[in-house]
Coordinates of C-alpha atoms in Angstrom, one line a residue:
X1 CA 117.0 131.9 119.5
X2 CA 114.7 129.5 118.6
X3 CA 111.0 129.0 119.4
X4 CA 110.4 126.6 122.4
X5 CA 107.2 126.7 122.6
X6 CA 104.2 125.0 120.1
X7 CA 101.5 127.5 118.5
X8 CA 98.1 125.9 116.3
X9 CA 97.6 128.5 113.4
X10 CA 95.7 128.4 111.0
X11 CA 96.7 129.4 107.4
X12 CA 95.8 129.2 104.1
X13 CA 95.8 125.9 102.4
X14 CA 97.7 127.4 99.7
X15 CA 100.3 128.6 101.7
X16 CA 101.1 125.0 103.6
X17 CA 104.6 124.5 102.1
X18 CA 105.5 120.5 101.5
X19 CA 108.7 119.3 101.3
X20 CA 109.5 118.4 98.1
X21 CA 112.3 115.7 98.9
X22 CA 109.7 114.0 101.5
X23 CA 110.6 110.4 100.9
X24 CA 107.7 109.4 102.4
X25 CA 105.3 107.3 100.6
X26 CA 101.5 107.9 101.1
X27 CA 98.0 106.3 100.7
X28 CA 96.2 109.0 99.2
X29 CA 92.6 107.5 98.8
X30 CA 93.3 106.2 102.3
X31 CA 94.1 109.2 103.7
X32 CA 90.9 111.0 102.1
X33 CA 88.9 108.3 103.6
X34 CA 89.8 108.7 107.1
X35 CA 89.8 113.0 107.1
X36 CA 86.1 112.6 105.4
X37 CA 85.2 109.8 108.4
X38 CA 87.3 111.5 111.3
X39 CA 87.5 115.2 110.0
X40 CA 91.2 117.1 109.9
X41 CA 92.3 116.0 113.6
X42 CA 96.3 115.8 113.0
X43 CA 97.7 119.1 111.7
X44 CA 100.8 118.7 110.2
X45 CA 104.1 120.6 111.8
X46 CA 105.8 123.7 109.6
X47 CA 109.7 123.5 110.6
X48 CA 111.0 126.9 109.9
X49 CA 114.6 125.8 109.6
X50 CA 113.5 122.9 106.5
X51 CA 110.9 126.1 104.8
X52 CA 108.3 123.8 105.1
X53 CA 106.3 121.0 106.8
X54 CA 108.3 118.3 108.5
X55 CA 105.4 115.9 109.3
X56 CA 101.6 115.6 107.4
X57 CA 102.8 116.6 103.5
X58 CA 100.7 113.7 103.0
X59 CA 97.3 114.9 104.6
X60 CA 98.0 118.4 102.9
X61 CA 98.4 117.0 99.8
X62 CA 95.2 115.2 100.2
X63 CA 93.2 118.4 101.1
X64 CA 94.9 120.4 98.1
X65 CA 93.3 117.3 96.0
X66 CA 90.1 117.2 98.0
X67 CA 89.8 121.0 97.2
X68 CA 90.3 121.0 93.3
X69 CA 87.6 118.6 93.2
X70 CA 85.1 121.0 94.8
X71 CA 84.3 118.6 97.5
X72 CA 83.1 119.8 100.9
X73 CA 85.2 121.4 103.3
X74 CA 86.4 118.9 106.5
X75 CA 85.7 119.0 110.1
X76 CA 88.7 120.6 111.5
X77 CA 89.3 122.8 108.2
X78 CA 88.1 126.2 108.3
X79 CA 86.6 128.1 105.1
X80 CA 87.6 131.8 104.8
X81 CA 85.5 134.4 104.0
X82 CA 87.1 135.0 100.4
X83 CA 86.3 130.6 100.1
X84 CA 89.5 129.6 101.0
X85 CA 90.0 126.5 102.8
X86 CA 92.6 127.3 105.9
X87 CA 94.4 124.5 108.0
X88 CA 95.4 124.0 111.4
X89 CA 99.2 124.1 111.8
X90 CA 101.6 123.3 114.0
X91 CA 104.7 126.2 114.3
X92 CA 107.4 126.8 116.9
X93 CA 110.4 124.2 118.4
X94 CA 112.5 124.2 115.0
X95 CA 115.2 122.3 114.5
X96 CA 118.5 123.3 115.5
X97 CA 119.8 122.8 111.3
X98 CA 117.8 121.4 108.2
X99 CA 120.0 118.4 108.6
X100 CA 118.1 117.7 112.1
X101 CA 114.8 119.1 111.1
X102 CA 115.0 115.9 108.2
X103 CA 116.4 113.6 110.5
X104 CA 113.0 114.6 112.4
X105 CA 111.1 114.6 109.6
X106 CA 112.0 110.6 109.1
X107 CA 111.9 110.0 112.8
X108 CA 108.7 111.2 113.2
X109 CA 107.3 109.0 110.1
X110 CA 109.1 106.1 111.2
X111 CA 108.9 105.8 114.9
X112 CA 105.0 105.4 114.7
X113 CA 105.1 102.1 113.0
X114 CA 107.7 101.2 116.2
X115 CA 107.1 99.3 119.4
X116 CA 106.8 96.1 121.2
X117 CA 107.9 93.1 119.6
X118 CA 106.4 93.4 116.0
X119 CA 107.6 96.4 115.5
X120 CA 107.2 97.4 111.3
X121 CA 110.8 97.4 110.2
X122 CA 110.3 97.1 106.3
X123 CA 111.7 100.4 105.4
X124 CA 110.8 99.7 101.5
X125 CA 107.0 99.6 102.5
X126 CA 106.8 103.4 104.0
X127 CA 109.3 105.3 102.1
X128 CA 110.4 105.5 98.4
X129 CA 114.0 103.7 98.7
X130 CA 115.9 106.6 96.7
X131 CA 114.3 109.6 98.0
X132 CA 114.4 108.3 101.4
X133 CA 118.6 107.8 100.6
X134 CA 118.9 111.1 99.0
X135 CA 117.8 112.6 102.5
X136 CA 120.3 110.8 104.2
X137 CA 123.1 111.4 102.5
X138 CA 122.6 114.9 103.4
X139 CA 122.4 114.3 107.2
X140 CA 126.2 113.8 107.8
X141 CA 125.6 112.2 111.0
X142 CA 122.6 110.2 110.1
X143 CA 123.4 107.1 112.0
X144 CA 123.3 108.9 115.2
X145 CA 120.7 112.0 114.7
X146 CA 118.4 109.7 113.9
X147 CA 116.5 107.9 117.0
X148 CA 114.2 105.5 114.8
X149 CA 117.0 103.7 112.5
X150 CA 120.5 102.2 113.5
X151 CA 123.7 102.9 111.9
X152 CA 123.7 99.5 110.8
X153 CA 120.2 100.3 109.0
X154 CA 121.3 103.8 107.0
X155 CA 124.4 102.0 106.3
X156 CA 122.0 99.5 104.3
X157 CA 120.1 102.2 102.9
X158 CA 122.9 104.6 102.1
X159 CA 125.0 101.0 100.4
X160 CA 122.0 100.1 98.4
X161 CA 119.8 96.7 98.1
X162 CA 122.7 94.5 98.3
X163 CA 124.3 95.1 101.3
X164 CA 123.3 92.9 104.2
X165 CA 123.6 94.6 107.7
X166 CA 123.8 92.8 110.7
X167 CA 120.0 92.1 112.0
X168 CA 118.9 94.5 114.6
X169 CA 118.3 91.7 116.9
X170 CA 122.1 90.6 116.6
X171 CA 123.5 94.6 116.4
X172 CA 121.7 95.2 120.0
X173 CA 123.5 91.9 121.4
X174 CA 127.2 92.7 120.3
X175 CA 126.1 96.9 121.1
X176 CA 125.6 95.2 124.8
X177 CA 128.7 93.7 124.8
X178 CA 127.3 90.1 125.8
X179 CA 128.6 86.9 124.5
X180 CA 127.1 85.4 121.7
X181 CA 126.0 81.3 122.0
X182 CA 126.4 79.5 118.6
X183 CA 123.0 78.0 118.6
X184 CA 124.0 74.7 117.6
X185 CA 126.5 74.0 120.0
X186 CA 126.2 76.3 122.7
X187 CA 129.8 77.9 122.8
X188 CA 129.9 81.7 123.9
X189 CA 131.7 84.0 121.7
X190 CA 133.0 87.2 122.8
X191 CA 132.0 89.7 121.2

């Protein structure tokens, strides 16, 4: 059974596992700038189903870099008595399969930069296009595990640059099951 509950830990740096098909893109310097300003106040998640962490490869990453360069340790990180830097992380509530715990993994990433009307939908601007496409193609039921992208918009990603889906805006109108007014002259279409 899994784990329903959350538990903070902290372990090794060296032992925080990242995902190595993490499609995420990430700032690195800008990263580094804001755990030197803020200190280490969002611990990344370890999924136990995936072997590693679902969410914050980025700001381990960042530490692993921060720590070969012999810089000083960060508020939030803890130094061992051997020297070793050891992180706050987040265990328990695993995903039911590693095809859910990578659907999370993009969820989690994605639906920050969602909300209100301006929501950030360029998926090229966050993600590196064919890494974030390899994931997907191994989450057979992408289009619906997935809470922060439509069918329509895996369909795109999983069809490549060419394919044109129908605009969110438009999908959520026919998914409603309104009619559709031409906007020139104003006849409803079924949809």
């Amino acid at each position: 059974m899994k784990e329903d509950k959350l538990e903070l830990r902290y372990i090794p740096l060296s032992q925080a596992r990242r995902w190595d098909e993490n499609p995420k893109l990430h700032d690195l310097d800008a990263l580094e700038r804001s755990i030197e300003t803020h200190g280490f106040g969002d611990p990344p998640k370890y999924d136990s189903t995936l072997g590693a962490l679902v969410y914050g490869n980025g700001r381990i990453e960042v530490l692993e870099r921060m720590r070969g360069a012999g810089r000083e340790t960060p508020r939030g990180v803890l130094l061992t008595e051997v020297g070793e830097w050891a992180v706050p992380v987040i265990f328990g509530v695993d995903a039911e399969s590693r095809e859910a715990a990578m659907a999370f993994a993009v969820d989690h990433n994605h639906l920050t930069l969602l909300g209100g009307d301006l929501g950030f939908t360029d998926l090229t601007a966050i993600w590196d296009e064919e890494g974030l496409q390899g994931v997907l193609g191994q989450i057979p039921d992408a289009g619906t595990l997935l809470t922060s992208l439509d069918s329509a918009q895996v369909d795109a990603l999983l069809q490549g640059p060419d394919f044109e889906p129908v605009p969110a805006d438009e999908q959520s109108r026919l998914d409603e099951k309104k009619a559709i007014e031409c906007p020139e002259c104003g006849h409803e279409f079924a949809p």
